[in-house]
Amino acid sequence: MGDVPELLLARIWHAQWLTDRLRTLSGESVRVVFRGVWTHGLGPDFAGACLDVDGALVEGDVEVHRHSSAWYAHGHDRDPAYDAVVLHVVLDDDLGVPVRRRDGRPIPCLLLRPYLLGSLDAFDPSPELRPLGAIGFAHCAPDVARTRPDLIARTWELAGDARLAARVATIAQALSGRPPAQVLYALLLDALGYSRNRDGMRAVGERLPLDQLDARLSAQAPAERQLRAAGLLLGVAGFLPLSPREADAAGITPAEVLGVEQRWRVHGAAWHQISLPPTTWSLTRQRPAAHPLRRLLAMASLLARLQVGLLEDLCALVTEVDPYRVLLEWLAAGNPWLGRGHAHEIVVNVVVPFTLAYAGEHDEEGLAAAAGRLWDRLPAGAGNAEARRTAEQICGPYPVRVRSARAAQGLLHIRRTGCAAMRCFECPVARLALRLGDPAGPDLPAPASAG
């Protein structure tokens, strides 16, 4: 076989078309407990693997290459997305020594060729094998999805309530030691950063606290507030001065660039020595809409349009007659850097848990009730790939519609507490399947409101 495509090697690892008694090039024994989930090439090839290495369980990611040297050729040694890689799987070793992660740690290398069940040309995966990207080797509860989809949906919503409760508890802990508005500001920045740039967004919020930012925005017209907020946020983030390419990615005109940079020079002197280095941000394979420049500008736009203050405006909107609609407008209307889909995710992951935690800390029963009603009525939104894969893993050929944000969040909860941790028999879906097989087993409780 000529040039071997890495996708073929990924399929071989996914199928575990390998003999047993694997050993790394350094001599460690390897037993694959769970081969991980293929990531479609977004970061390490297989995420969430579990391996027995010399008798010790090791959890992390697996990267697959044709040659060992591809690790360095692809820049993985400098990419924080590869910090959790615990096994380097290669067809051929052309280095002679293990590659190293960004932290300098060597990664055990498994050479595939000696352990293949046959020649590469002979690889023919079973038609029963789940496709690349599937979580498990078999569906979890297809019969339940076929006969009682209502119970599957209820299970997802209850799991969503559990995820929300954990989130509320985490935010309540943060509120016990920090001003509520600063906690909200940090949560919004975190949500805007996605998983790859959350550390950078967190650092911006710590270096540029909301009260200091507000002090430079107060008593200004909205247009001036926008320029000042953008200048301070982008300056602290280390993006100023902007290159023409960055300005294009941010979607701002040359005149706006000049205005933003001028406000940073005049109003950002206190932060000029503590701005973040460029290496803070992960921009590899970054979608233009998710570029941190655009996300910081989205925050600047929101701050520029506040009527009273971040905390006050948010709490007032949650108690409106149609809070979901007005919250989406508050976040996305007139904000070209934030789409309604991402605004929906912010309502789900920030607005509801924050207001529940804040209302609980301050005994505001009306606000808590309003946030609970909002949670009960939130639509599912577009969802994400992780939730869709989890639903497919559970239901197989009998898909159950994800009707609410509660259910979508429940799928994420099941994925992260059950599937990723391989705690299948503690999963509520598994318990449901077992209960339906026992006529004397207890039924699930009715869904409880988050409020």
Tab-separated table of C-alpha atoms in Angstrom:
chain	number	residue	atom	x	y	z
A	1	MET	CA	0.000	0.000	0.000
A	2	GLY	CA	1.403	3.412	-0.955
A	3	ASP	CA	0.893	6.582	1.034
A	4	VAL	CA	-1.339	5.531	3.919
A	5	PRO	CA	-4.081	8.049	4.774
A	6	GLU	CA	-4.306	8.932	8.451
A	7	LEU	CA	-8.068	8.456	8.260
A	8	LEU	CA	-7.443	4.756	7.607
A	9	LEU	CA	-5.244	4.589	10.702
A	10	ALA	CA	-7.978	6.325	12.688
A	11	ARG	CA	-10.474	3.708	11.475
A	12	ILE	CA	-8.118	0.917	12.510
A	13	TRP	CA	-7.733	2.405	16.003
A	14	HIS	CA	-11.490	2.978	16.221
A	15	ALA	CA	-12.167	-0.665	15.295
A	16	GLN	CA	-9.298	-1.854	17.517
A	17	TRP	CA	-8.139	-4.061	14.640
A	18	LEU	CA	-5.121	-5.006	16.708
A	19	THR	CA	-3.727	-7.985	18.512
A	20	ASP	CA	-3.657	-7.947	22.297
A	21	ARG	CA	-0.497	-7.640	24.459
A	22	LEU	CA	0.399	-4.247	23.034
A	23	ARG	CA	3.664	-2.621	24.054
A	24	THR	CA	4.996	0.890	23.531
A	25	LEU	CA	8.387	1.493	21.982
A	26	SER	CA	9.669	2.062	25.529
A	27	GLY	CA	8.441	-1.369	26.624
A	28	GLU	CA	5.303	-0.436	28.603
A	29	SER	CA	2.390	-2.855	28.321
A	30	VAL	CA	-0.830	-1.271	27.025
A	31	ARG	CA	-4.391	-2.555	27.308
A	32	VAL	CA	-7.089	-0.428	25.699
A	33	VAL	CA	-10.027	-0.115	28.106
A	34	PHE	CA	-11.750	2.497	25.919
A	35	ARG	CA	-10.274	3.716	22.644
A	36	GLY	CA	-11.779	7.220	22.971
A	37	VAL	CA	-14.136	9.104	20.640
A	38	TRP	CA	-12.981	10.334	17.261
A	39	THR	CA	-13.047	14.130	17.153
A	40	HIS	CA	-13.405	14.701	13.391
A	41	GLY	CA	-9.879	16.135	13.396
A	42	LEU	CA	-10.686	18.962	15.831
A	43	GLY	CA	-7.787	18.589	18.244
A	44	PRO	CA	-6.373	15.158	19.162
A	45	ASP	CA	-7.837	12.365	17.035
A	46	PHE	CA	-9.476	10.439	19.906
A	47	ALA	CA	-10.675	12.179	23.056
A	48	GLY	CA	-11.429	10.635	26.434
A	49	ALA	CA	-9.534	7.361	26.054
A	50	CYS	CA	-8.841	5.081	29.004
A	51	LEU	CA	-5.743	2.888	28.919
A	52	ASP	CA	-4.119	0.402	31.254
A	53	VAL	CA	-0.412	1.233	31.006
A	54	ASP	CA	1.805	-1.113	32.999
A	55	GLY	CA	-1.089	-1.800	35.375
A	56	ALA	CA	-2.051	1.837	35.951
A	57	LEU	CA	-5.219	3.386	34.503
A	58	VAL	CA	-4.444	6.442	32.396
A	59	GLU	CA	-7.132	8.743	30.990
A	60	GLY	CA	-6.558	11.250	28.213
A	61	ASP	CA	-6.421	11.696	24.450
A	62	VAL	CA	-4.837	9.646	21.666
A	63	GLU	CA	-3.177	11.138	18.582
A	64	VAL	CA	-2.691	9.041	15.437
A	65	HIS	CA	-0.044	9.714	12.758
A	66	ARG	CA	1.631	7.922	9.889
A	67	HIS	CA	5.078	8.967	11.171
A	68	SER	CA	6.216	10.094	14.611
A	69	SER	CA	7.710	13.293	13.205
A	70	ALA	CA	4.251	14.539	12.194
A	71	TRP	CA	3.762	15.494	15.859
A	72	TYR	CA	6.286	18.303	15.438
A	73	ALA	CA	5.455	19.022	11.796
A	74	HIS	CA	1.850	19.747	12.823
A	75	GLY	CA	2.923	21.917	15.779
A	76	HIS	CA	1.269	19.745	18.426
A	77	ASP	CA	4.187	20.321	20.789
A	78	ARG	CA	3.169	24.002	20.964
A	79	ASP	CA	-0.612	23.589	20.962
A	80	PRO	CA	-2.439	23.537	24.345
A	81	ALA	CA	-5.217	21.474	22.742
A	82	TYR	CA	-2.769	18.532	22.841
A	83	ASP	CA	-1.808	18.863	26.505
A	84	ALA	CA	-3.954	15.845	27.466
A	85	VAL	CA	-2.504	13.404	24.912
A	86	VAL	CA	-1.363	10.240	26.724
A	87	LEU	CA	-0.574	7.943	23.777
A	88	HIS	CA	0.983	8.627	20.355
A	89	VAL	CA	-0.101	5.932	17.888
A	90	VAL	CA	1.981	5.757	14.697
A	91	LEU	CA	2.318	3.426	11.756
A	92	ASP	CA	6.080	3.983	11.525
A	93	ASP	CA	8.570	5.598	13.894
A	94	ASP	CA	11.039	7.921	12.208
A	95	LEU	CA	12.370	9.651	15.349
A	96	GLY	CA	13.606	6.913	17.665
A	97	VAL	CA	12.548	8.821	20.783
A	98	PRO	CA	9.095	9.701	22.207
A	99	VAL	CA	7.632	13.052	21.224
A	100	ARG	CA	6.982	15.622	23.934
A	101	ARG	CA	3.966	17.672	24.885
A	102	ARG	CA	4.012	21.418	25.415
A	103	ASP	CA	4.879	20.863	29.107
A	104	GLY	CA	7.932	18.788	28.114
A	105	ARG	CA	6.440	15.461	29.174
A	106	PRO	CA	7.289	12.540	26.859
A	107	ILE	CA	4.324	10.667	25.391
A	108	PRO	CA	4.460	6.861	25.122
A	109	CYS	CA	4.529	5.757	21.476
A	110	LEU	CA	2.650	2.710	20.196
A	111	LEU	CA	3.871	1.406	16.849
A	112	LEU	CA	0.831	0.004	14.982
A	113	ARG	CA	2.486	-2.074	12.280
A	114	PRO	CA	3.601	-5.051	14.457
A	115	TYR	CA	0.135	-5.371	16.038
A	116	LEU	CA	-2.166	-5.166	13.002
A	117	LEU	CA	-4.420	-8.196	12.479
A	118	GLY	CA	-3.346	-8.304	8.847
A	119	SER	CA	-2.024	-6.168	6.025
A	120	LEU	CA	-3.423	-2.670	5.639
A	121	ASP	CA	-5.046	-3.749	2.371
A	122	ALA	CA	-6.902	-6.478	4.254
A	123	PHE	CA	-8.571	-4.127	6.747
A	124	ASP	CA	-12.320	-4.453	6.290
A	125	PRO	CA	-14.273	-3.228	9.327
A	126	SER	CA	-17.386	-5.122	10.292
A	127	PRO	CA	-20.615	-3.552	9.000
A	128	GLU	CA	-21.838	-3.717	12.596
A	129	LEU	CA	-19.035	-1.426	13.781
A	130	ARG	CA	-20.282	2.008	14.837
A	131	PRO	CA	-19.057	4.863	12.603
A	132	LEU	CA	-16.151	7.128	13.449
A	133	GLY	CA	-17.291	9.659	16.037
A	134	ALA	CA	-19.633	7.244	17.807
A	135	ILE	CA	-19.197	7.043	21.566
A	136	GLY	CA	-19.647	3.341	22.224
A	137	PHE	CA	-19.490	0.015	20.420
A	138	ALA	CA	-23.247	-0.593	20.783
A	139	HIS	CA	-26.299	1.615	21.330
A	140	CYS	CA	-27.434	1.998	24.938
A	141	ALA	CA	-31.237	1.840	24.907
A	142	PRO	CA	-32.687	1.531	21.397
A	143	ASP	CA	-35.588	-0.644	22.570
A	144	VAL	CA	-36.596	1.922	25.184
A	145	ALA	CA	-36.303	4.703	22.595
A	146	ARG	CA	-38.586	2.688	20.294
A	147	THR	CA	-41.250	1.782	22.861
A	148	ARG	CA	-41.100	4.587	25.458
A	149	PRO	CA	-39.571	7.721	23.943
A	150	ASP	CA	-41.433	9.772	26.557
A	151	LEU	CA	-39.364	8.176	29.330
A	152	ILE	CA	-36.139	8.775	27.428
A	153	ALA	CA	-37.064	12.468	27.103
A	154	ARG	CA	-37.958	12.680	30.807
A	155	THR	CA	-34.622	11.122	31.736
A	156	TRP	CA	-32.770	13.696	29.664
A	157	GLU	CA	-34.651	16.575	31.314
A	158	LEU	CA	-33.977	15.269	34.816
A	159	ALA	CA	-30.296	15.000	33.920
A	160	GLY	CA	-30.481	18.600	32.670
A	161	ASP	CA	-31.837	19.672	36.044
A	162	ALA	CA	-28.905	17.902	37.715
A	163	ARG	CA	-26.444	19.737	35.463
A	164	LEU	CA	-28.139	23.048	36.219
A	165	ALA	CA	-28.039	22.392	39.982
A	166	ALA	CA	-24.294	21.719	39.832
A	167	ARG	CA	-23.767	24.910	37.835
A	168	VAL	CA	-25.828	26.965	40.293
A	169	ALA	CA	-23.809	25.588	43.212
A	170	THR	CA	-20.523	26.540	41.526
A	171	ILE	CA	-21.746	30.087	40.833
A	172	ALA	CA	-23.108	30.451	44.373
A	173	GLN	CA	-19.640	29.630	45.689
A	174	ALA	CA	-18.134	32.333	43.454
A	175	LEU	CA	-20.749	34.842	44.662
A	176	SER	CA	-19.746	34.256	48.270
A	177	GLY	CA	-16.373	35.897	47.675
A	178	ARG	CA	-16.783	38.331	44.765
A	179	PRO	CA	-19.164	41.138	43.727
A	180	PRO	CA	-22.141	39.744	41.803
A	181	ALA	CA	-21.592	41.979	38.773
A	182	GLN	CA	-17.961	40.838	38.482
A	183	VAL	CA	-19.028	37.185	38.681
A	184	LEU	CA	-21.575	37.773	35.903
A	185	TYR	CA	-19.006	39.618	33.783
A	186	ALA	CA	-16.531	36.736	34.191
A	187	LEU	CA	-19.203	34.179	33.271
A	188	LEU	CA	-20.106	36.070	30.112
A	189	LEU	CA	-16.452	36.323	29.083
A	190	ASP	CA	-16.026	32.608	29.755
A	191	ALA	CA	-19.035	31.763	27.580
A	192	LEU	CA	-17.732	34.003	24.818
A	193	GLY	CA	-14.359	32.261	24.857
A	194	TYR	CA	-15.592	28.773	24.015
A	195	SER	CA	-13.481	25.901	25.321
A	196	ARG	CA	-10.304	26.819	23.444
A	197	ASN	CA	-9.965	30.422	24.633
A	198	ARG	CA	-11.579	30.393	28.051
A	199	ASP	CA	-8.258	30.839	29.805
A	200	GLY	CA	-7.603	33.979	27.788
A	201	MET	CA	-11.053	35.405	28.472
A	202	ARG	CA	-10.662	34.648	32.171
A	203	ALA	CA	-7.338	36.490	32.189
A	204	VAL	CA	-8.928	39.525	30.509
A	205	GLY	CA	-11.631	39.640	33.180
A	206	GLU	CA	-9.068	39.407	35.961
A	207	ARG	CA	-6.792	42.112	34.555
A	208	LEU	CA	-9.668	44.409	33.603
A	209	PRO	CA	-12.342	44.088	36.337
A	210	LEU	CA	-15.818	45.319	35.533
A	211	ASP	CA	-15.811	48.161	38.072
A	212	GLN	CA	-12.645	49.651	36.526
A	213	LEU	CA	-14.056	49.241	33.046
A	214	ASP	CA	-17.359	50.824	34.098
A	215	ALA	CA	-15.529	53.800	35.581
A	216	ARG	CA	-14.167	54.643	32.128
A	217	LEU	CA	-17.518	54.156	30.386
A	218	SER	CA	-19.899	56.004	32.686
A	219	ALA	CA	-21.569	59.231	31.505
A	220	GLN	CA	-20.517	58.567	27.897
A	221	ALA	CA	-22.737	58.271	24.826
A	222	PRO	CA	-23.209	54.693	23.517
A	223	ALA	CA	-20.876	55.202	20.533
A	224	GLU	CA	-18.084	56.440	22.793
A	225	ARG	CA	-18.760	53.656	25.288
A	226	GLN	CA	-18.405	51.116	22.472
A	227	LEU	CA	-15.038	52.517	21.364
A	228	ARG	CA	-13.676	52.737	24.903
A	229	ALA	CA	-14.878	49.271	25.889
A	230	ALA	CA	-13.455	47.795	22.675
A	231	GLY	CA	-10.151	49.605	23.134
A	232	LEU	CA	-9.716	48.456	26.723
A	233	LEU	CA	-10.819	44.865	26.128
A	234	LEU	CA	-8.763	44.373	22.964
A	235	GLY	CA	-5.783	46.184	24.455
A	236	VAL	CA	-5.714	44.100	27.626
A	237	ALA	CA	-6.158	40.987	25.468
A	238	GLY	CA	-2.958	41.920	23.608
A	239	PHE	CA	-4.508	42.441	20.174
A	240	LEU	CA	-3.649	46.119	19.732
A	241	PRO	CA	-2.455	47.529	17.435
A	242	LEU	CA	-4.552	45.513	14.986
A	243	SER	CA	-3.055	44.233	11.759
A	244	PRO	CA	-5.172	44.613	8.594
A	245	ARG	CA	-5.824	40.874	8.701
A	246	GLU	CA	-7.026	41.056	12.309
A	247	ALA	CA	-9.213	44.061	11.540
A	248	ASP	CA	-10.786	42.082	8.730
A	249	ALA	CA	-11.362	39.118	11.054
A	250	ALA	CA	-12.941	41.467	13.594
A	251	GLY	CA	-15.205	42.995	10.978
A	252	ILE	CA	-14.375	46.633	11.726
A	253	THR	CA	-13.483	49.474	9.374
A	254	PRO	CA	-10.124	51.317	9.270
A	255	ALA	CA	-11.791	54.339	10.910
A	256	GLU	CA	-13.097	52.148	13.735
A	257	VAL	CA	-9.651	50.596	14.151
A	258	LEU	CA	-8.144	54.065	14.599
A	259	GLY	CA	-10.825	54.959	17.143
A	260	VAL	CA	-10.325	51.775	19.164
A	261	GLU	CA	-6.525	52.135	19.197
A	262	GLN	CA	-6.756	55.813	20.182
A	263	ARG	CA	-8.989	54.960	23.190
A	264	TRP	CA	-6.510	52.286	24.261
A	265	ARG	CA	-3.641	54.793	24.185
A	266	VAL	CA	-5.584	57.434	26.118
A	267	HIS	CA	-7.667	55.409	28.567
A	268	GLY	CA	-5.696	52.175	28.882
A	269	ALA	CA	-2.384	53.447	30.228
A	270	ALA	CA	-2.871	51.581	33.507
A	271	TRP	CA	-2.911	48.266	31.597
A	272	HIS	CA	-0.230	48.853	28.974
A	273	GLN	CA	2.332	46.809	30.912
A	274	ILE	CA	0.029	43.919	31.812
A	275	SER	CA	-1.642	43.132	28.495
A	276	LEU	CA	-1.693	39.467	27.567
A	277	PRO	CA	0.957	37.945	25.278
A	278	PRO	CA	-0.158	36.685	21.838
A	279	THR	CA	0.526	33.079	22.875
A	280	THR	CA	-2.461	33.297	25.224
A	281	TRP	CA	-4.889	32.718	22.363
A	282	SER	CA	-5.534	29.511	20.452
A	283	LEU	CA	-6.267	30.559	16.862
A	284	THR	CA	-5.423	27.373	14.947
A	285	ARG	CA	-8.417	26.183	12.925
A	286	GLN	CA	-10.463	28.921	14.556
A	287	ARG	CA	-13.720	29.689	12.769
A	288	PRO	CA	-13.860	33.409	11.880
A	289	ALA	CA	-17.117	33.885	13.808
A	290	ALA	CA	-15.507	32.433	16.947
A	291	HIS	CA	-12.313	34.504	16.811
A	292	PRO	CA	-11.642	36.052	20.251
A	293	LEU	CA	-11.448	39.486	18.627
A	294	ARG	CA	-15.095	39.203	17.642
A	295	ARG	CA	-16.090	37.827	21.026
A	296	LEU	CA	-14.427	40.716	22.854
A	297	LEU	CA	-16.161	43.164	20.536
A	298	ALA	CA	-19.450	41.415	21.338
A	299	MET	CA	-18.828	42.079	25.036
A	300	ALA	CA	-17.958	45.708	24.284
A	301	SER	CA	-21.221	46.097	22.360
A	302	LEU	CA	-23.223	44.666	25.258
A	303	LEU	CA	-21.548	46.958	27.803
A	304	ALA	CA	-22.076	49.991	25.567
A	305	ARG	CA	-25.844	49.425	25.501
A	306	LEU	CA	-26.499	48.955	29.233
A	307	GLN	CA	-29.266	51.070	30.720
A	308	VAL	CA	-28.363	50.822	34.433
A	309	GLY	CA	-25.664	48.199	34.886
A	310	LEU	CA	-24.817	44.655	33.830
A	311	LEU	CA	-26.356	43.005	36.893
A	312	GLU	CA	-29.373	45.292	37.102
A	313	ASP	CA	-30.231	45.045	33.408
A	314	LEU	CA	-29.989	41.258	33.400
A	315	CYS	CA	-32.188	40.748	36.484
A	316	ALA	CA	-34.829	43.115	35.090
A	317	LEU	CA	-34.974	41.214	31.800
A	318	VAL	CA	-35.367	37.814	33.481
A	319	THR	CA	-38.578	39.032	35.150
A	320	GLU	CA	-40.129	40.267	31.870
A	321	VAL	CA	-43.291	38.623	30.527
A	322	ASP	CA	-41.360	36.992	27.659
A	323	PRO	CA	-37.830	36.816	29.087
A	324	TYR	CA	-36.334	34.492	26.467
A	325	ARG	CA	-37.210	36.811	23.600
A	326	VAL	CA	-36.014	39.976	25.338
A	327	LEU	CA	-32.800	38.306	26.510
A	328	LEU	CA	-31.945	37.252	22.969
A	329	GLU	CA	-32.601	40.820	21.841
A	330	TRP	CA	-30.460	42.182	24.682
A	331	LEU	CA	-27.555	39.970	23.733
A	332	ALA	CA	-27.706	39.856	19.939
A	333	ALA	CA	-29.788	42.736	18.530
A	334	GLY	CA	-27.503	45.425	17.146
A	335	ASN	CA	-24.506	43.261	18.039
A	336	PRO	CA	-22.943	42.058	14.763
A	337	TRP	CA	-20.339	40.002	16.630
A	338	LEU	CA	-22.798	37.691	18.384
A	339	GLY	CA	-25.360	35.482	16.649
A	340	ARG	CA	-28.669	34.392	18.118
A	341	GLY	CA	-27.514	30.785	18.362
A	342	HIS	CA	-24.651	31.714	20.669
A	343	ALA	CA	-26.931	34.141	22.514
A	344	HIS	CA	-29.239	31.182	23.199
A	345	GLU	CA	-26.342	29.221	24.681
A	346	ILE	CA	-25.492	32.171	26.925
A	347	VAL	CA	-29.083	32.308	28.197
A	348	VAL	CA	-28.925	28.590	28.985
A	349	ASN	CA	-25.426	28.408	30.486
A	350	VAL	CA	-25.032	31.835	32.095
A	351	VAL	CA	-28.295	33.731	32.556
A	352	VAL	CA	-30.401	30.986	34.134
A	353	PRO	CA	-27.802	29.508	36.523
A	354	PHE	CA	-26.482	32.947	37.504
A	355	THR	CA	-29.891	34.394	38.312
A	356	LEU	CA	-30.871	31.278	40.281
A	357	ALA	CA	-27.630	31.458	42.281
A	358	TYR	CA	-27.881	35.228	42.793
A	359	ALA	CA	-31.546	35.032	43.826
A	360	GLY	CA	-30.727	32.263	46.287
A	361	GLU	CA	-27.868	34.220	47.849
A	362	HIS	CA	-30.014	37.356	48.224
A	363	ASP	CA	-33.385	35.741	49.053
A	364	GLU	CA	-35.065	37.197	45.969
A	365	GLU	CA	-37.923	34.741	45.581
A	366	GLY	CA	-39.521	36.552	42.637
A	367	LEU	CA	-36.296	36.463	40.641
A	368	ALA	CA	-35.767	32.784	41.470
A	369	ALA	CA	-39.297	31.931	40.344
A	370	ALA	CA	-38.842	33.872	37.108
A	371	ALA	CA	-35.542	32.103	36.381
A	372	GLY	CA	-37.181	28.746	37.089
A	373	ARG	CA	-40.008	29.495	34.664
A	374	LEU	CA	-37.487	30.549	32.038
A	375	TRP	CA	-35.589	27.268	32.468
A	376	ASP	CA	-38.778	25.226	32.116
A	377	ARG	CA	-39.697	26.961	28.851
A	378	LEU	CA	-36.344	27.290	27.083
A	379	PRO	CA	-36.330	25.686	23.615
A	380	ALA	CA	-33.601	23.249	22.671
A	381	GLY	CA	-31.774	25.597	20.316
A	382	ALA	CA	-29.481	24.282	17.610
A	383	GLY	CA	-27.684	21.989	20.054
A	384	ASN	CA	-24.101	20.831	19.606
A	385	ALA	CA	-22.317	17.827	18.209
A	386	GLU	CA	-21.629	16.338	21.631
A	387	ALA	CA	-25.327	16.301	22.551
A	388	ARG	CA	-26.297	14.887	19.139
A	389	ARG	CA	-23.730	12.092	19.406
A	390	THR	CA	-24.956	11.223	22.890
A	391	ALA	CA	-28.567	11.057	21.715
A	392	GLU	CA	-27.526	8.809	18.828
A	393	GLN	CA	-25.546	6.624	21.216
A	394	ILE	CA	-28.628	6.163	23.396
A	395	CYS	CA	-31.346	5.799	20.771
A	396	GLY	CA	-29.678	4.279	17.733
A	397	PRO	CA	-32.145	3.851	14.867
A	398	TYR	CA	-35.068	5.238	16.918
A	399	PRO	CA	-34.242	8.928	17.415
A	400	VAL	CA	-36.020	10.823	20.172
A	401	ARG	CA	-36.555	14.517	19.587
A	402	VAL	CA	-34.671	16.895	21.888
A	403	ARG	CA	-37.498	19.312	22.718
A	404	SER	CA	-36.009	21.607	25.356
A	405	ALA	CA	-32.807	23.146	26.635
A	406	ARG	CA	-33.278	21.002	29.742
A	407	ALA	CA	-33.055	17.875	27.595
A	408	ALA	CA	-30.090	19.191	25.590
A	409	GLN	CA	-28.250	20.002	28.794
A	410	GLY	CA	-29.187	16.588	30.145
A	411	LEU	CA	-27.505	14.916	27.191
A	412	LEU	CA	-24.322	16.858	27.937
A	413	HIS	CA	-24.575	15.842	31.600
A	414	ILE	CA	-24.990	12.173	30.646
A	415	ARG	CA	-22.075	12.384	28.219
A	416	ARG	CA	-19.687	13.936	30.717
A	417	THR	CA	-20.667	12.101	33.887
A	418	GLY	CA	-21.520	8.753	32.325
A	419	CYS	CA	-20.100	8.178	28.849
A	420	ALA	CA	-16.797	10.044	29.216
A	421	ALA	CA	-16.181	8.554	32.662
A	422	MET	CA	-17.332	5.111	31.449
A	423	ARG	CA	-19.705	4.851	34.408
A	424	CYS	CA	-22.397	3.262	32.282
A	425	PHE	CA	-24.287	1.487	35.052
A	426	GLU	CA	-24.572	4.688	37.048
A	427	CYS	CA	-26.128	6.432	34.035
A	428	PRO	CA	-29.844	7.246	34.342
A	429	VAL	CA	-30.455	5.830	30.864
A	430	ALA	CA	-29.004	2.466	31.914
A	431	ARG	CA	-31.070	2.530	35.105
A	432	LEU	CA	-34.175	3.249	33.024
A	433	ALA	CA	-33.464	0.326	30.730
A	434	LEU	CA	-32.963	-1.975	33.718
A	435	ARG	CA	-36.152	-0.771	35.407
A	436	LEU	CA	-38.247	-1.404	32.330
A	437	GLY	CA	-37.020	-4.980	32.416
A	438	ASP	CA	-38.278	-5.375	36.022
A	439	PRO	CA	-42.081	-4.972	36.428
A	440	ALA	CA	-41.592	-4.359	40.143
A	441	GLY	CA	-39.025	-1.624	39.615
A	442	PRO	CA	-39.854	1.945	40.612
A	443	ASP	CA	-40.895	4.430	37.940
A	444	LEU	CA	-39.012	7.682	37.402
A	445	PRO	CA	-40.245	10.689	39.348
A	446	ALA	CA	-42.018	13.441	37.490
A	447	PRO	CA	-39.731	16.241	36.203
A	448	ALA	CA	-39.132	18.947	38.788
A	449	SER	CA	-38.966	22.637	37.977
A	450	ALA	CA	-35.568	24.251	38.447
A	451	GLY	CA	-37.321	27.075	40.258
